Amino acid sequence: MNLTEKHEEQLRHRFPLLWRNQDTRTDFREDLGRTDREFGTKWRKHKSDRLADLQRHEDQLALADTIETLAATRPVIRQLGMISTLSGDLLDAVLSTPIDTYTADAIYRLGAITLRPTVAVADHDLDKVLADLSELEPDDLGISILRELTYPIGKRTSGSQLAARHDITRQSVAERRRRLEERLILLAERRPLASLRDYLVGRMRHREPGPILLAGNPFTAIAQLAHETHFPSVIDAVQAGLWLASQHSDERPRGFELQPDGSLAKR
């Protein structure tokens, strides 16, 4: 740019953040709309001080943008750091098959990183989902109810069997199940479980007589893993998410069931 072009260029090109910011002062905005020549005519001997003032505000906006970017990036870097325990690179991680809670945890976290509109960790971040499920605070009976009656993808244990195992009545099992499922539905009104439910629905193939999660989907594989003692785990998160995803209108969720071809279909 030659000297003449520089004098005719509006200052907004030198201070783009200040120009785009909706909260920029009116007097600043007026100056930014002036050419360098017009600006010099207006401010004369105070031109350097005025330019320094504009630059200071531009730098403050740039710093704020950097801080915001770092804040948004930090959760992604944290997730990638946890995924790195599974594999040395993202391609291997993407192609991995969940075979235990360790690999399932990493693959779930990989699925929670969104790429559009910007790279970010989605609301169904595993730690947030597990934190919400922890609020169910189930005892041994409650864990058995959730894993064997509410959201298993295989054959359900009968209420009578659970009652006999825990030395209580069948009616007590039914009442505990009702309360736990009502609390789980209420927890799904929060963003983590609601986001997980919507995410799983989005991964399903929708066809008659109902949606299915294909056999090759990594979340289908996670849902089939055997539970460990600790509650909640990534397996609980996926199975609970599928159970919530099976809800239609105001009906009670029925859950998904493993099919002979390895896919999951609504019960």
mmCIF file of C-alpha atoms in Angstrom:
data_model
loop_
_atom_site.group_PDB
_atom_site.id
_atom_site.type_symbol
_atom_site.label_atom_id
_atom_site.label_comp_id
_atom_site.label_asym_id
_atom_site.label_seq_id
_atom_site.Cartn_x
_atom_site.Cartn_y
_atom_site.Cartn_z
ATOM 1 C CA MET A 1 0.000 0.000 0.000
ATOM 2 C CA ASN A 2 1.471 3.352 -1.041
ATOM 3 C CA LEU A 3 1.290 6.491 1.087
ATOM 4 C CA THR A 4 -1.710 7.920 -0.782
ATOM 5 C CA GLU A 5 -3.713 4.716 -0.364
ATOM 6 C CA LYS A 6 -2.839 4.619 3.332
ATOM 7 C CA HIS A 7 -4.139 8.155 3.850
ATOM 8 C CA GLU A 8 -7.431 7.235 2.127
ATOM 9 C CA GLU A 9 -7.969 3.980 4.042
ATOM 10 C CA GLN A 10 -10.578 4.047 6.799
ATOM 11 C CA LEU A 11 -9.260 3.353 10.276
ATOM 12 C CA ARG A 12 -11.752 0.510 10.749
ATOM 13 C CA HIS A 13 -9.394 -1.682 8.730
ATOM 14 C CA ARG A 14 -6.627 -1.073 11.280
ATOM 15 C CA PHE A 15 -8.899 -1.749 14.252
ATOM 16 C CA PRO A 16 -11.262 -4.535 13.066
ATOM 17 C CA LEU A 17 -12.215 -5.831 16.517
ATOM 18 C CA LEU A 18 -13.135 -2.374 17.736
ATOM 19 C CA TRP A 19 -15.191 -1.775 14.596
ATOM 20 C CA ARG A 20 -17.120 -5.065 14.896
ATOM 21 C CA ASN A 21 -17.778 -4.753 18.606
ATOM 22 C CA GLN A 22 -21.337 -3.585 19.266
ATOM 23 C CA ASP A 23 -20.333 -1.898 22.519
ATOM 24 C CA THR A 24 -17.713 0.363 20.960
ATOM 25 C CA ARG A 25 -18.164 3.973 22.025
ATOM 26 C CA THR A 26 -19.873 6.288 19.538
ATOM 27 C CA ASP A 27 -16.901 8.670 19.325
ATOM 28 C CA PHE A 28 -14.571 5.740 18.598
ATOM 29 C CA ARG A 29 -16.906 4.438 15.905
ATOM 30 C CA GLU A 30 -16.997 7.878 14.286
ATOM 31 C CA ASP A 31 -13.196 7.937 14.176
ATOM 32 C CA LEU A 32 -13.043 4.406 12.759
ATOM 33 C CA GLY A 33 -15.256 5.509 9.893
ATOM 34 C CA ARG A 34 -12.788 8.260 8.966
ATOM 35 C CA THR A 35 -9.862 7.918 6.602
ATOM 36 C CA ASP A 36 -6.372 8.400 7.953
ATOM 37 C CA ARG A 37 -6.308 11.850 6.356
ATOM 38 C CA GLU A 38 -9.670 12.842 7.881
ATOM 39 C CA PHE A 39 -8.596 11.478 11.248
ATOM 40 C CA GLY A 40 -5.393 13.547 11.137
ATOM 41 C CA THR A 41 -7.332 16.671 10.224
ATOM 42 C CA LYS A 42 -9.697 16.206 13.173
ATOM 43 C CA TRP A 43 -7.144 15.382 15.850
ATOM 44 C CA ARG A 44 -4.075 17.234 14.531
ATOM 45 C CA LYS A 45 -1.404 17.300 17.258
ATOM 46 C CA HIS A 46 -3.417 14.803 19.388
ATOM 47 C CA LYS A 47 -3.451 12.199 16.613
ATOM 48 C CA SER A 48 -0.799 9.970 18.199
ATOM 49 C CA ASP A 49 -2.531 9.966 21.586
ATOM 50 C CA ARG A 50 -5.872 9.179 19.982
ATOM 51 C CA LEU A 51 -4.382 6.333 17.939
ATOM 52 C CA ALA A 52 -2.783 4.937 21.089
ATOM 53 C CA ASP A 53 -6.175 5.060 22.802
ATOM 54 C CA LEU A 54 -7.796 3.166 19.924
ATOM 55 C CA GLN A 55 -4.976 0.626 19.936
ATOM 56 C CA ARG A 56 -5.326 0.060 23.676
ATOM 57 C CA HIS A 57 -9.018 -0.758 23.300
ATOM 58 C CA GLU A 58 -8.294 -2.974 20.281
ATOM 59 C CA ASP A 59 -5.717 -4.888 22.329
ATOM 60 C CA GLN A 60 -8.190 -5.343 25.188
ATOM 61 C CA LEU A 61 -10.705 -6.897 22.792
ATOM 62 C CA ALA A 62 -8.003 -9.144 21.322
ATOM 63 C CA LEU A 63 -7.050 -10.296 24.820
ATOM 64 C CA ALA A 64 -10.691 -11.022 25.669
ATOM 65 C CA ASP A 65 -11.024 -13.065 22.462
ATOM 66 C CA THR A 66 -7.901 -15.035 23.310
ATOM 67 C CA ILE A 67 -9.119 -15.781 26.832
ATOM 68 C CA GLU A 68 -12.491 -16.911 25.456
ATOM 69 C CA THR A 69 -10.811 -19.148 22.887
ATOM 70 C CA LEU A 70 -8.585 -20.723 25.530
ATOM 71 C CA ALA A 71 -11.578 -21.317 27.802
ATOM 72 C CA ALA A 72 -13.406 -23.094 24.970
ATOM 73 C CA THR A 73 -10.331 -25.079 23.952
ATOM 74 C CA ARG A 74 -9.299 -26.287 27.401
ATOM 75 C CA PRO A 75 -12.127 -28.883 27.749
ATOM 76 C CA VAL A 76 -11.292 -30.286 24.302
ATOM 77 C CA ILE A 77 -7.613 -30.607 25.190
ATOM 78 C CA ARG A 78 -8.592 -32.328 28.434
ATOM 79 C CA GLN A 79 -10.755 -34.836 26.553
ATOM 80 C CA LEU A 80 -7.995 -35.514 24.042
ATOM 81 C CA GLY A 81 -5.574 -36.054 26.899
ATOM 82 C CA MET A 82 -7.865 -38.714 28.363
ATOM 83 C CA ILE A 83 -8.347 -40.325 24.948
ATOM 84 C CA SER A 84 -4.574 -40.496 24.504
ATOM 85 C CA THR A 85 -4.497 -43.237 27.138
ATOM 86 C CA LEU A 86 -6.281 -45.459 24.605
ATOM 87 C CA SER A 87 -4.214 -44.700 21.540
ATOM 88 C CA GLY A 88 -1.286 -42.670 20.308
ATOM 89 C CA ASP A 89 -3.280 -40.949 17.567
ATOM 90 C CA LEU A 90 -6.872 -40.044 16.756
ATOM 91 C CA LEU A 91 -7.188 -42.394 13.783
ATOM 92 C CA ASP A 92 -6.448 -45.441 15.920
ATOM 93 C CA ALA A 93 -8.831 -44.153 18.576
ATOM 94 C CA VAL A 94 -11.623 -43.704 16.026
ATOM 95 C CA LEU A 95 -11.111 -47.219 14.663
ATOM 96 C CA SER A 96 -10.955 -48.848 18.111
ATOM 97 C CA THR A 97 -13.671 -51.238 19.253
ATOM 98 C CA PRO A 98 -14.835 -50.930 22.866
ATOM 99 C CA ILE A 99 -13.965 -54.149 24.670
ATOM 100 C CA ASP A 100 -14.098 -52.955 28.287
ATOM 101 C CA THR A 101 -15.015 -49.869 30.305
ATOM 102 C CA TYR A 102 -11.502 -48.482 29.777
ATOM 103 C CA THR A 103 -11.785 -48.409 25.980
ATOM 104 C CA ALA A 104 -15.497 -47.558 26.115
ATOM 105 C CA ASP A 105 -14.733 -44.500 28.232
ATOM 106 C CA ALA A 106 -12.214 -43.210 25.672
ATOM 107 C CA ILE A 107 -14.465 -43.884 22.668
ATOM 108 C CA TYR A 108 -17.419 -42.163 24.342
ATOM 109 C CA ARG A 109 -15.268 -39.101 25.049
ATOM 110 C CA LEU A 110 -14.176 -39.033 21.423
ATOM 111 C CA GLY A 111 -17.838 -39.012 20.371
ATOM 112 C CA ALA A 112 -18.522 -36.082 22.689
ATOM 113 C CA ILE A 113 -16.145 -33.796 20.784
ATOM 114 C CA THR A 114 -18.103 -31.826 18.194
ATOM 115 C CA LEU A 115 -16.478 -30.321 15.107
ATOM 116 C CA ARG A 116 -19.207 -27.937 13.949
ATOM 117 C CA PRO A 117 -19.781 -25.031 14.194
ATOM 118 C CA THR A 118 -16.547 -25.026 16.217
ATOM 119 C CA VAL A 119 -14.489 -27.699 17.928
ATOM 120 C CA ALA A 120 -15.948 -28.133 21.407
ATOM 121 C CA VAL A 121 -17.030 -30.671 24.001
ATOM 122 C CA ALA A 122 -20.759 -31.375 23.702
ATOM 123 C CA ASP A 123 -23.225 -31.117 26.568
ATOM 124 C CA HIS A 124 -23.234 -34.923 26.914
ATOM 125 C CA ASP A 125 -19.672 -34.788 28.225
ATOM 126 C CA LEU A 126 -19.203 -38.087 30.057
ATOM 127 C CA ASP A 127 -18.194 -36.526 33.368
ATOM 128 C CA LYS A 128 -21.366 -34.414 33.420
ATOM 129 C CA VAL A 129 -23.598 -37.369 32.540
ATOM 130 C CA LEU A 130 -22.016 -39.534 35.240
ATOM 131 C CA ALA A 131 -22.359 -36.718 37.775
ATOM 132 C CA ASP A 132 -26.099 -36.524 37.092
ATOM 133 C CA LEU A 133 -26.556 -40.304 37.240
ATOM 134 C CA SER A 134 -24.710 -40.313 40.565
ATOM 135 C CA GLU A 135 -27.570 -38.281 42.021
ATOM 136 C CA LEU A 136 -29.760 -41.387 41.805
ATOM 137 C CA GLU A 137 -27.636 -42.717 44.705
ATOM 138 C CA PRO A 138 -28.872 -46.293 44.308
ATOM 139 C CA ASP A 139 -28.008 -48.982 46.840
ATOM 140 C CA ASP A 140 -27.284 -52.548 45.704
ATOM 141 C CA LEU A 141 -30.977 -53.156 45.033
ATOM 142 C CA GLY A 142 -31.299 -49.904 43.109
ATOM 143 C CA ILE A 143 -28.289 -50.727 40.938
ATOM 144 C CA SER A 144 -29.751 -54.159 40.207
ATOM 145 C CA ILE A 145 -33.083 -52.592 39.259
ATOM 146 C CA LEU A 146 -31.494 -50.097 36.886
ATOM 147 C CA ARG A 147 -29.167 -52.580 35.220
ATOM 148 C CA GLU A 148 -31.464 -55.619 35.140
ATOM 149 C CA LEU A 149 -34.985 -54.165 34.923
ATOM 150 C CA THR A 150 -34.869 -50.588 33.637
ATOM 151 C CA TYR A 151 -32.273 -50.323 30.897
ATOM 152 C CA PRO A 152 -30.661 -53.710 30.107
ATOM 153 C CA ILE A 153 -30.436 -54.497 26.400
ATOM 154 C CA GLY A 154 -30.627 -58.246 26.984
ATOM 155 C CA LYS A 155 -33.251 -60.349 28.700
ATOM 156 C CA ARG A 156 -34.644 -58.612 31.757
ATOM 157 C CA THR A 157 -34.469 -60.168 35.185
ATOM 158 C CA SER A 158 -37.946 -60.607 36.626
ATOM 159 C CA GLY A 159 -39.121 -58.597 39.598
ATOM 160 C CA SER A 160 -39.698 -61.853 41.458
ATOM 161 C CA GLN A 161 -36.089 -62.914 40.968
ATOM 162 C CA LEU A 162 -34.787 -59.591 42.260
ATOM 163 C CA ALA A 163 -37.184 -59.736 45.204
ATOM 164 C CA ALA A 164 -35.945 -63.200 46.153
ATOM 165 C CA ARG A 165 -32.292 -62.185 45.760
ATOM 166 C CA HIS A 166 -32.690 -59.159 48.040
ATOM 167 C CA ASP A 167 -35.200 -60.795 50.397
ATOM 168 C CA ILE A 168 -37.991 -58.269 49.840
ATOM 169 C CA THR A 169 -41.433 -58.390 48.264
ATOM 170 C CA ARG A 170 -42.098 -58.109 44.557
ATOM 171 C CA GLN A 171 -44.215 -55.037 45.284
ATOM 172 C CA SER A 172 -41.232 -53.368 46.967
ATOM 173 C CA VAL A 173 -39.130 -53.982 43.864
ATOM 174 C CA ALA A 174 -41.857 -52.527 41.646
ATOM 175 C CA GLU A 175 -42.149 -49.417 43.820
ATOM 176 C CA ARG A 176 -38.387 -48.850 43.904
ATOM 177 C CA ARG A 177 -38.259 -49.268 40.134
ATOM 178 C CA ARG A 178 -41.024 -46.729 39.635
ATOM 179 C CA ARG A 179 -39.279 -44.150 41.808
ATOM 180 C CA LEU A 180 -35.880 -44.663 40.197
ATOM 181 C CA GLU A 181 -37.283 -44.386 36.683
ATOM 182 C CA GLU A 182 -39.201 -41.229 37.560
ATOM 183 C CA ARG A 183 -36.006 -39.664 38.922
ATOM 184 C CA LEU A 184 -34.085 -40.714 35.820
ATOM 185 C CA ILE A 185 -36.696 -39.081 33.589
ATOM 186 C CA LEU A 186 -36.433 -35.894 35.666
ATOM 187 C CA LEU A 187 -32.638 -35.926 35.350
ATOM 188 C CA ALA A 188 -33.093 -36.049 31.573
ATOM 189 C CA GLU A 189 -34.559 -32.552 31.739
ATOM 190 C CA ARG A 190 -31.005 -31.327 32.351
ATOM 191 C CA ARG A 191 -28.666 -30.703 29.435
ATOM 192 C CA PRO A 192 -26.184 -33.619 29.876
ATOM 193 C CA LEU A 193 -28.681 -36.502 29.678
ATOM 194 C CA ALA A 194 -30.951 -34.623 27.269
ATOM 195 C CA SER A 195 -27.978 -34.068 24.966
ATOM 196 C CA LEU A 196 -26.953 -37.734 25.220
ATOM 197 C CA ARG A 197 -30.495 -38.847 24.403
ATOM 198 C CA ASP A 198 -30.631 -36.565 21.357
ATOM 199 C CA TYR A 199 -27.146 -37.622 20.265
ATOM 200 C CA LEU A 200 -28.096 -41.307 20.335
ATOM 201 C CA VAL A 201 -31.349 -40.640 18.487
ATOM 202 C CA GLY A 202 -29.320 -38.844 15.826
ATOM 203 C CA ARG A 203 -27.102 -41.912 15.361
ATOM 204 C CA MET A 204 -30.060 -44.232 14.820
ATOM 205 C CA ARG A 205 -31.506 -45.403 11.534
ATOM 206 C CA HIS A 206 -35.176 -44.509 11.515
ATOM 207 C CA ARG A 207 -37.411 -47.005 9.750
ATOM 208 C CA GLU A 208 -40.526 -49.057 10.379
ATOM 209 C CA PRO A 209 -41.429 -50.441 12.836
ATOM 210 C CA GLY A 210 -39.055 -48.232 14.811
ATOM 211 C CA PRO A 211 -35.547 -46.767 15.091
ATOM 212 C CA ILE A 212 -32.529 -49.045 15.389
ATOM 213 C CA LEU A 213 -28.920 -48.537 16.397
ATOM 214 C CA LEU A 214 -26.846 -50.538 13.932
ATOM 215 C CA ALA A 215 -24.568 -53.377 14.998
ATOM 216 C CA GLY A 216 -21.445 -51.568 13.823
ATOM 217 C CA ASN A 217 -22.093 -48.476 15.918
ATOM 218 C CA PRO A 218 -19.579 -48.158 18.779
ATOM 219 C CA PHE A 219 -22.382 -47.209 21.174
ATOM 220 C CA THR A 220 -24.114 -50.494 20.362
ATOM 221 C CA ALA A 221 -20.907 -52.237 21.399
ATOM 222 C CA ILE A 222 -20.612 -50.185 24.596
ATOM 223 C CA ALA A 223 -24.194 -51.053 25.546
ATOM 224 C CA GLN A 224 -23.350 -54.773 25.308
ATOM 225 C CA LEU A 225 -20.397 -54.663 27.700
ATOM 226 C CA ALA A 226 -20.717 -56.345 31.079
ATOM 227 C CA HIS A 227 -21.238 -54.023 34.022
ATOM 228 C CA GLU A 228 -18.595 -53.632 36.677
ATOM 229 C CA THR A 229 -19.392 -53.118 40.347
ATOM 230 C CA HIS A 230 -18.882 -49.356 40.308
ATOM 231 C CA PHE A 231 -21.947 -47.194 39.585
ATOM 232 C CA PRO A 232 -22.290 -45.245 37.402
ATOM 233 C CA SER A 233 -19.997 -46.219 34.545
ATOM 234 C CA VAL A 234 -19.875 -45.347 30.864
ATOM 235 C CA ILE A 235 -22.008 -48.458 30.252
ATOM 236 C CA ASP A 236 -24.693 -47.095 32.579
ATOM 237 C CA ALA A 237 -24.507 -43.764 30.740
ATOM 238 C CA VAL A 238 -25.057 -45.336 27.309
ATOM 239 C CA GLN A 239 -27.770 -47.747 28.459
ATOM 240 C CA ALA A 240 -29.595 -44.996 30.361
ATOM 241 C CA GLY A 241 -29.308 -42.737 27.307
ATOM 242 C CA LEU A 242 -30.794 -45.453 25.095
ATOM 243 C CA TRP A 243 -33.613 -46.037 27.552
ATOM 244 C CA LEU A 244 -34.448 -42.327 27.504
ATOM 245 C CA ALA A 245 -34.160 -42.283 23.697
ATOM 246 C CA SER A 246 -36.835 -44.980 23.481
ATOM 247 C CA GLN A 247 -39.488 -42.675 24.927
ATOM 248 C CA HIS A 248 -42.213 -41.683 22.499
ATOM 249 C CA SER A 249 -44.480 -38.760 23.329
ATOM 250 C CA ASP A 250 -45.726 -39.105 26.922
ATOM 251 C CA GLU A 251 -45.345 -42.881 27.131
ATOM 252 C CA ARG A 252 -42.890 -44.413 29.561
ATOM 253 C CA PRO A 253 -39.557 -45.372 27.982
ATOM 254 C CA ARG A 254 -39.376 -49.050 27.058
ATOM 255 C CA GLY A 255 -35.691 -49.311 26.298
ATOM 256 C CA PHE A 256 -33.815 -51.042 23.511
ATOM 257 C CA GLU A 257 -33.197 -54.745 23.013
ATOM 258 C CA LEU A 258 -30.357 -56.597 21.319
ATOM 259 C CA GLN A 259 -31.444 -58.199 18.042
ATOM 260 C CA PRO A 260 -30.106 -61.392 16.379
ATOM 261 C CA ASP A 261 -28.210 -59.277 13.821
ATOM 262 C CA GLY A 262 -26.410 -57.383 16.596
ATOM 263 C CA SER A 263 -28.412 -54.164 16.261
ATOM 264 C CA LEU A 264 -30.511 -52.535 18.982
ATOM 265 C CA ALA A 265 -34.241 -52.002 18.455
ATOM 266 C CA LYS A 266 -36.980 -50.598 20.679
ATOM 267 C CA ARG A 267 -38.701 -53.146 22.854
#
